[in-house]
PDB file of C-alpha atoms in Angstrom:
ATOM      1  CA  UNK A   2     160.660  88.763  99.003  1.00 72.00           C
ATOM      2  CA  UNK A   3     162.843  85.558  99.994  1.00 80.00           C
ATOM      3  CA  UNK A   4     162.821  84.417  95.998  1.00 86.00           C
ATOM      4  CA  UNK A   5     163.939  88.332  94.950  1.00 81.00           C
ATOM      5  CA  UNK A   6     166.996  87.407  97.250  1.00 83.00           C
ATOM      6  CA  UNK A   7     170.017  84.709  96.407  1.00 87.00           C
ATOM      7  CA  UNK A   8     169.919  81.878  94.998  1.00 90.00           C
ATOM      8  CA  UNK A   9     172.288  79.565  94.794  1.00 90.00           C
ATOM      9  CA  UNK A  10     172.895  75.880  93.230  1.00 89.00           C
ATOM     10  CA  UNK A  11     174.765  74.176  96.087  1.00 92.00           C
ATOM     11  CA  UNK A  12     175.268  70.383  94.937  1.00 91.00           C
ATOM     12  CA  UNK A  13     173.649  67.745  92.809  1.00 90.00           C
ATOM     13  CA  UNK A  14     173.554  64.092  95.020  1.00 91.00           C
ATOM     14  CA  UNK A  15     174.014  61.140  92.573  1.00 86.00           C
ATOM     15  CA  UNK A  16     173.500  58.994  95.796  1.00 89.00           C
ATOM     16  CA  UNK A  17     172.296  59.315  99.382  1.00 91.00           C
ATOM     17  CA  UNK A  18     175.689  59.583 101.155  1.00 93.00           C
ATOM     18  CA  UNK A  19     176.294  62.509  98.816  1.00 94.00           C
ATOM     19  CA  UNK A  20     173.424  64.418 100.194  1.00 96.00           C
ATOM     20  CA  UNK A  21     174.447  67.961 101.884  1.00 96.00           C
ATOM     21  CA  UNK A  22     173.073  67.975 105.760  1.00 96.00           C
ATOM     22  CA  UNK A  23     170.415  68.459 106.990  1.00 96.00           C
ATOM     23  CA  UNK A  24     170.404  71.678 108.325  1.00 95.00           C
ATOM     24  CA  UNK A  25     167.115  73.180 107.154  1.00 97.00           C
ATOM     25  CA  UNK A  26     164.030  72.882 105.701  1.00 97.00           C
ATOM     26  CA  UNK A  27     163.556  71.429 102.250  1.00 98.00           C
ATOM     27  CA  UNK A  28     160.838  71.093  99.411  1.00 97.00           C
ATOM     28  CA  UNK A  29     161.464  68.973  96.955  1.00 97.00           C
ATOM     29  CA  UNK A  30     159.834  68.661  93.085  1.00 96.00           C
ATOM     30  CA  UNK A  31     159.069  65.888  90.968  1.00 95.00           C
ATOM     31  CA  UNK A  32     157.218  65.016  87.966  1.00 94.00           C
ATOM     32  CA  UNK A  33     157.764  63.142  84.515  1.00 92.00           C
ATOM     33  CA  UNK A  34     160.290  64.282  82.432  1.00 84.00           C
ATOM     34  CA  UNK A  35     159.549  66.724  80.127  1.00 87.00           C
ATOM     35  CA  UNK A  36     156.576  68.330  82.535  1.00 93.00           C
ATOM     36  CA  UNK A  37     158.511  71.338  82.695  1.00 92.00           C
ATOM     37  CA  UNK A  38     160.067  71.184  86.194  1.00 91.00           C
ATOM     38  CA  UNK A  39     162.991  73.273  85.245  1.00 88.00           C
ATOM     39  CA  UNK A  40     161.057  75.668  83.682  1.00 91.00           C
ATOM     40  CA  UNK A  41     158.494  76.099  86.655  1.00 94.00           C
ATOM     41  CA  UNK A  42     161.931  76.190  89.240  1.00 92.00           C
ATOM     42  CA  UNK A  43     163.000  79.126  87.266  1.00 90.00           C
ATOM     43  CA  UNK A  44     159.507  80.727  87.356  1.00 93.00           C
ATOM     44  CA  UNK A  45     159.339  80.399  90.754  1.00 93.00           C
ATOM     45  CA  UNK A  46     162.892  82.117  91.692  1.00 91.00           C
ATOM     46  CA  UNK A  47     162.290  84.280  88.896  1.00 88.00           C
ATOM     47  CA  UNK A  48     165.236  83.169  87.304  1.00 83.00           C
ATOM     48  CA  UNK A  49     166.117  81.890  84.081  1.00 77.00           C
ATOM     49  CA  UNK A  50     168.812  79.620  84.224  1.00 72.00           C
ATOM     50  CA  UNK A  51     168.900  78.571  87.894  1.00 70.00           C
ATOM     51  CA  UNK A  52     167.815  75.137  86.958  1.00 62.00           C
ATOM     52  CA  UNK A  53     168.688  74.112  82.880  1.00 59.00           C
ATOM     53  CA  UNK A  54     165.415  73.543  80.767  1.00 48.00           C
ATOM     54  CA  UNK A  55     166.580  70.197  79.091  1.00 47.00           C
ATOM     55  CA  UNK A  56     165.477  69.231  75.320  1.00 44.00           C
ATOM     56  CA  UNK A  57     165.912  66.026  75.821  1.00 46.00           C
ATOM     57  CA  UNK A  58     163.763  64.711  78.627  1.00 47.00           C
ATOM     58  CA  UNK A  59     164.812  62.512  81.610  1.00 48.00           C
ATOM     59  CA  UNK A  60     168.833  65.037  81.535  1.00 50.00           C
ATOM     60  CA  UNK A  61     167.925  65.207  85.978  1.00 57.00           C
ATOM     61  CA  UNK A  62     169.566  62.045  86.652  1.00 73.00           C
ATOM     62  CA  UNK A  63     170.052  63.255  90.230  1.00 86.00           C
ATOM     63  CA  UNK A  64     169.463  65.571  93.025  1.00 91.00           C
ATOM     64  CA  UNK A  65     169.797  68.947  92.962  1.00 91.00           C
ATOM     65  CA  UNK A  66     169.700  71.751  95.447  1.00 94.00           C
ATOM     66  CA  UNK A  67     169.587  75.482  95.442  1.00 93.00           C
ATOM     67  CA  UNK A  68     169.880  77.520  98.698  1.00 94.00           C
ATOM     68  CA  UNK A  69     167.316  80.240  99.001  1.00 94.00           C
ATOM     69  CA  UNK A  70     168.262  83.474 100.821  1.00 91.00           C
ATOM     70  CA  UNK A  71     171.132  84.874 102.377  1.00 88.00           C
ATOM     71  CA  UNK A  72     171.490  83.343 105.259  1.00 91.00           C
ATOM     72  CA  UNK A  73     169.818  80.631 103.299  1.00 92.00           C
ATOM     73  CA  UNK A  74     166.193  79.787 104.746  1.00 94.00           C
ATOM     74  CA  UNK A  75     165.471  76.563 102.894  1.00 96.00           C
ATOM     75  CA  UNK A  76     166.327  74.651  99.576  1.00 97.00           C
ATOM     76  CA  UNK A  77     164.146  73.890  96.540  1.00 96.00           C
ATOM     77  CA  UNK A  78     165.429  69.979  95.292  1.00 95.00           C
ATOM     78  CA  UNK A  79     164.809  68.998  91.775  1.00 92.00           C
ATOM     79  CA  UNK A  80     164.275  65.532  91.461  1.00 91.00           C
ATOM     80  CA  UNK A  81     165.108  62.929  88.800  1.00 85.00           C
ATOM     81  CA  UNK A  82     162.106  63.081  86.084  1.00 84.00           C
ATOM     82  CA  UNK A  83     159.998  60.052  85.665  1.00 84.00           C
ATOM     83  CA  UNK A  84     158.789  58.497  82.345  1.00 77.00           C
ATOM     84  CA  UNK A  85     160.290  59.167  79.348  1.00 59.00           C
ATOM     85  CA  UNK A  86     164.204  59.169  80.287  1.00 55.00           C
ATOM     86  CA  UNK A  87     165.674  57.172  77.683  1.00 66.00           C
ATOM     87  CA  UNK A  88     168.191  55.542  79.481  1.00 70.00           C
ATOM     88  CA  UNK A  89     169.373  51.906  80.517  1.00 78.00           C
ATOM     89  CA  UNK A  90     167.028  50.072  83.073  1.00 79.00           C
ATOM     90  CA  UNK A  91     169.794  49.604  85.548  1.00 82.00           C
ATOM     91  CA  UNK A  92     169.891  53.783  85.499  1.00 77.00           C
ATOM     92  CA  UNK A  93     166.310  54.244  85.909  1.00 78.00           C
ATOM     93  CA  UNK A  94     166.072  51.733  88.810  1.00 82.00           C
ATOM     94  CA  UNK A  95     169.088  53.603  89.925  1.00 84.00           C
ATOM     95  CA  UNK A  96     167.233  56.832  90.098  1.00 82.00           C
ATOM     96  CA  UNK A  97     164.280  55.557  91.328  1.00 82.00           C
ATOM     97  CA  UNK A  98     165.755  53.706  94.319  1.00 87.00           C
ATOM     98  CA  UNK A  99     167.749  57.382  95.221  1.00 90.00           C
ATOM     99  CA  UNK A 100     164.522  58.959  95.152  1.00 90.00           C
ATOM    100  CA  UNK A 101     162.767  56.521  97.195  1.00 90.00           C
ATOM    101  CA  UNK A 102     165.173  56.297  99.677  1.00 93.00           C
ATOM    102  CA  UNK A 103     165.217  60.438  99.858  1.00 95.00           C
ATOM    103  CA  UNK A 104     161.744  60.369 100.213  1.00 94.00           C
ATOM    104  CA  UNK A 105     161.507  57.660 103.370  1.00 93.00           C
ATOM    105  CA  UNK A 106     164.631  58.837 104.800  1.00 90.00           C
ATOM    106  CA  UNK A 107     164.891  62.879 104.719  1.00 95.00           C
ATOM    107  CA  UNK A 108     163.753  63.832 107.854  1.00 95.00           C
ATOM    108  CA  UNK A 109     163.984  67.758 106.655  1.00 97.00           C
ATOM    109  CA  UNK A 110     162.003  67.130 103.785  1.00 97.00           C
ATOM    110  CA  UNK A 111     158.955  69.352 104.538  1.00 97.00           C
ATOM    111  CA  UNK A 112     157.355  68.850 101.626  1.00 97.00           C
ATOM    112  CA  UNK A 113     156.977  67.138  97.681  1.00 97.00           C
ATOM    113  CA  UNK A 114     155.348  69.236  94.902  1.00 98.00           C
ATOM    114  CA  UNK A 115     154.158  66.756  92.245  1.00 98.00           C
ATOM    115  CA  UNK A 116     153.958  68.470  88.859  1.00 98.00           C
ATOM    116  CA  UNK A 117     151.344  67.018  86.708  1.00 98.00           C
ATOM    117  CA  UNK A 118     151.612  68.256  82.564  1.00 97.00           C
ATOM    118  CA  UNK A 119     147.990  69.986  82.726  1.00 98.00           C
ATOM    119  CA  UNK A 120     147.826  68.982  78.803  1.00 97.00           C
ATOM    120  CA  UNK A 121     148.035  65.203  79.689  1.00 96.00           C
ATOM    121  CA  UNK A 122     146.384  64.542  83.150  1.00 97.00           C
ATOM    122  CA  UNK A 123     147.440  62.394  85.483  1.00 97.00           C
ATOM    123  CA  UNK A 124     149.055  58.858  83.982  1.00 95.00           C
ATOM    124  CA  UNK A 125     149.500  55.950  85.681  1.00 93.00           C
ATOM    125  CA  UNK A 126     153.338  56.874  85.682  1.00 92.00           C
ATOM    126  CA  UNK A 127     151.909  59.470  88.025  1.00 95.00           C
ATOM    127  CA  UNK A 128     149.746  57.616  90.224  1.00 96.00           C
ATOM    128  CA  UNK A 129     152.960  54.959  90.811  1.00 92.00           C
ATOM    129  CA  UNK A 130     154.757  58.141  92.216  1.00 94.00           C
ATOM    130  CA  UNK A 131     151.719  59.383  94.271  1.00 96.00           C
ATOM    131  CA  UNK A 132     152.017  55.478  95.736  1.00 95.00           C
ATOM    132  CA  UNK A 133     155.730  56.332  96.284  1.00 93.00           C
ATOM    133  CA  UNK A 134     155.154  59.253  98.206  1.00 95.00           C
ATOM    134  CA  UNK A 135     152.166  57.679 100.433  1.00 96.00           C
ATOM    135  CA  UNK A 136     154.180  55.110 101.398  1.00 94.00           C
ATOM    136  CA  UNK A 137     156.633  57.246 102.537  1.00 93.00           C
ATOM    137  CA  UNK A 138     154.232  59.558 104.269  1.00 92.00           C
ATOM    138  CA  UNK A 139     155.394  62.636 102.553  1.00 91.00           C
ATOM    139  CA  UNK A 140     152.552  65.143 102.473  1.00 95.00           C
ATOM    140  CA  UNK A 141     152.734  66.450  98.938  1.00 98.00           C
ATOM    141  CA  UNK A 142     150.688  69.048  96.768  1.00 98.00           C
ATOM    142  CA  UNK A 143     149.453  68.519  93.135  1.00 98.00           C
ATOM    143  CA  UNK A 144     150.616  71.258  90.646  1.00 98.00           C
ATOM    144  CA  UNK A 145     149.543  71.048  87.245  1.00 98.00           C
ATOM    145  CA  UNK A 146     152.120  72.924  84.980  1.00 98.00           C
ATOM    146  CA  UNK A 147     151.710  74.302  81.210  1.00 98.00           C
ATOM    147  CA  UNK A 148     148.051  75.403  82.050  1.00 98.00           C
ATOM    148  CA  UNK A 149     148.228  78.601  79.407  1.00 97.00           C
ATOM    149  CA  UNK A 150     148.750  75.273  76.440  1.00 97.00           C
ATOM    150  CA  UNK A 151     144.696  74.500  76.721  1.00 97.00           C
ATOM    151  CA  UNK A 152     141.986  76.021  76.836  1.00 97.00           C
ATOM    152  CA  UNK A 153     140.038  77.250  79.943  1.00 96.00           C
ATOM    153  CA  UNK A 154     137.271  74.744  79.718  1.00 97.00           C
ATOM    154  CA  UNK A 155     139.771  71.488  79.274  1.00 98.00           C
ATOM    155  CA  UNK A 156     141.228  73.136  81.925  1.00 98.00           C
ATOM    156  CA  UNK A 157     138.959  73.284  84.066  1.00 98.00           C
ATOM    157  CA  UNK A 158     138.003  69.734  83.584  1.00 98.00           C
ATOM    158  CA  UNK A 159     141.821  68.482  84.010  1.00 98.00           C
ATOM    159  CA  UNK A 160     141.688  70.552  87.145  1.00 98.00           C
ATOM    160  CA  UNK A 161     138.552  68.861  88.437  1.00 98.00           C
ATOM    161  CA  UNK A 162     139.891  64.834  87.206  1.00 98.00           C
ATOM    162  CA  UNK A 163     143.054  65.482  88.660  1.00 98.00           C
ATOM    163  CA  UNK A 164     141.542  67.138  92.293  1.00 97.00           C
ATOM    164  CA  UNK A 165     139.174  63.745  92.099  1.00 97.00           C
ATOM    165  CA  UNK A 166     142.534  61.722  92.110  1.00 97.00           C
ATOM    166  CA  UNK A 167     144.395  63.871  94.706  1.00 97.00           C
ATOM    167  CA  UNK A 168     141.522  63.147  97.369  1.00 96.00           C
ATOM    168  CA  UNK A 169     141.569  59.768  97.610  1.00 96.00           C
ATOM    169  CA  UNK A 170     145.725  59.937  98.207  1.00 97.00           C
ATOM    170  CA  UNK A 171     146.396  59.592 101.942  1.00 96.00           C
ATOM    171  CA  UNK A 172     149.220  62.247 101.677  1.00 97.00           C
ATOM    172  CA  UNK A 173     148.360  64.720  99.146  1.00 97.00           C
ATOM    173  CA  UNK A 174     146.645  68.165  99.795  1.00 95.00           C
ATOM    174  CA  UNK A 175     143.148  68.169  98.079  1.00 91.00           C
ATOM    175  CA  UNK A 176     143.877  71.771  96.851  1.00 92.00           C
ATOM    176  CA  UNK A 177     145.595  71.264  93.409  1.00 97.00           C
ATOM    177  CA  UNK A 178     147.771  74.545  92.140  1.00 98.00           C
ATOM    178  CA  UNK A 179     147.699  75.236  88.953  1.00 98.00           C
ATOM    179  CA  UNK A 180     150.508  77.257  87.177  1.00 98.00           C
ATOM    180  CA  UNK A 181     152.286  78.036  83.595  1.00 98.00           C
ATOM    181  CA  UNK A 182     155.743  79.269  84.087  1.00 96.00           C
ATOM    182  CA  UNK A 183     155.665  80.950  80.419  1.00 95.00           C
ATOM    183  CA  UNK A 184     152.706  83.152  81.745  1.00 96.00           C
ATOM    184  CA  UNK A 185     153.684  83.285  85.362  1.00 95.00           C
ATOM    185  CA  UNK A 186     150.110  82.056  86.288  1.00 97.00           C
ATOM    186  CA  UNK A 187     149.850  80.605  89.517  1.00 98.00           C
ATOM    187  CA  UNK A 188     153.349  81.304  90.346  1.00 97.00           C
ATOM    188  CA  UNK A 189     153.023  83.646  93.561  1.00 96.00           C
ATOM    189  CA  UNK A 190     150.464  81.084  94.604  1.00 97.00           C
ATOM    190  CA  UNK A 191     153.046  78.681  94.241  1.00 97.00           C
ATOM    191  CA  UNK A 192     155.875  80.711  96.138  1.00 96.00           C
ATOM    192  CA  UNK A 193     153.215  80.966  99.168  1.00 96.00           C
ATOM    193  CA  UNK A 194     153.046  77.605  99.765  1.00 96.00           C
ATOM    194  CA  UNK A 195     156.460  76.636  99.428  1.00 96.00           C
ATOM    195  CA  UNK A 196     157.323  79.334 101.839  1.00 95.00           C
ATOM    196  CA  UNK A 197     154.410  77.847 104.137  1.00 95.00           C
ATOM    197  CA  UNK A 198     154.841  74.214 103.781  1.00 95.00           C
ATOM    198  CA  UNK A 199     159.105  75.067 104.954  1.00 95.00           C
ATOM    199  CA  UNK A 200     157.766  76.494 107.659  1.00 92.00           C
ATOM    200  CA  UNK A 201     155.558  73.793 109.088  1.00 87.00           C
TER     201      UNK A 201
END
């Protein structure tokens, strides 16, 4: 019921001193560009604009955050894709460091949800962000997104690679969600453990 309620986009952070407080729980998303974060965000608060699907990948160049609920209970943060943003070096070490620093430094941050294209598998670009997130000590879960672009049995063995990788990750949950945003598979799976992991 919390997602059927408001929603709103509060600010986008370019760098940490822009960062709202932090007054309540918050779960934060990240993947490569083009993984379909946006789309899955607006799955999720079964909206479909609250966070812009982008043509061109890599268009996240900072923060965002949405208030859920009314009082709000939490915020969702998209984070900067990874990977294929063509853009300067100096920007993408600029992103990078902002998201790094988020990640050691939020002490609200309840939770990461890695997004993982379930057409691709994890890439190394992946595993360097699962390193990010270890080091930081972030607990995060493994979603794979797009699932309804394969078939069931290269799902199935994506699902069962990708599990194999999560397990030997300090800080990720060996349970790996799986979930297509056009289908809305997975996605009340997906709200569940949001609304769990702001509440731990």
């Amino acid at each position: 019921m919390l997602f059927a309620g408001p929603i709103e986009f509060l600010k986008s952070a370019p760098a940490l001193q822009f960062l709202p407080d932090p007054e309540m729980p918050e779960v934060a998303f990240a993947g490569r560009s083009n993984v379909g974060k946006s789309s899955l965000l607006n799955a999720l608060t079964g909206r479909k604009s609250i966070a812009r699907a982008s043509v061109t990948p890599g268009r996240t160049q900072e923060l965002n955050f949405f208030e859920v609920g009314e009082p709000a209970l939490l915020r969702l943060v998209d984070m900067p894709g990874y990977g294929f943003a063509k853009a300067p070096i100096k920007v993408v070490e600029q992103w990078h460091r902002l998201v790094r620093d988020y990640l050691r430094g939020r002490v609200v941050l309840k939770r990461t949800l890695l997004l993982i294209d379930a057409r691709h598998g994890v890439k190394p670009i992946d595993v360097d962000m699962m390193r990010m997130l270890d080091e930081a000590a972030v607990g995060y879960r493994v979603v794979l997104t797009k699932a309804d672009k394969i078939k069931a049995s290269e799902l199935a063995e994506v699902l069962a690679a990708t599990q194999a990788v999560a397990r030997k990750r300090i800080a990720a949950f060996p349970q790996v969600l799986v979930t297509s945003a056009e289908k809305k598979m997975g996605i009340a799976e997906l709200r569940a453990a949001v609304l769990a992991d702001s509440e731990s």
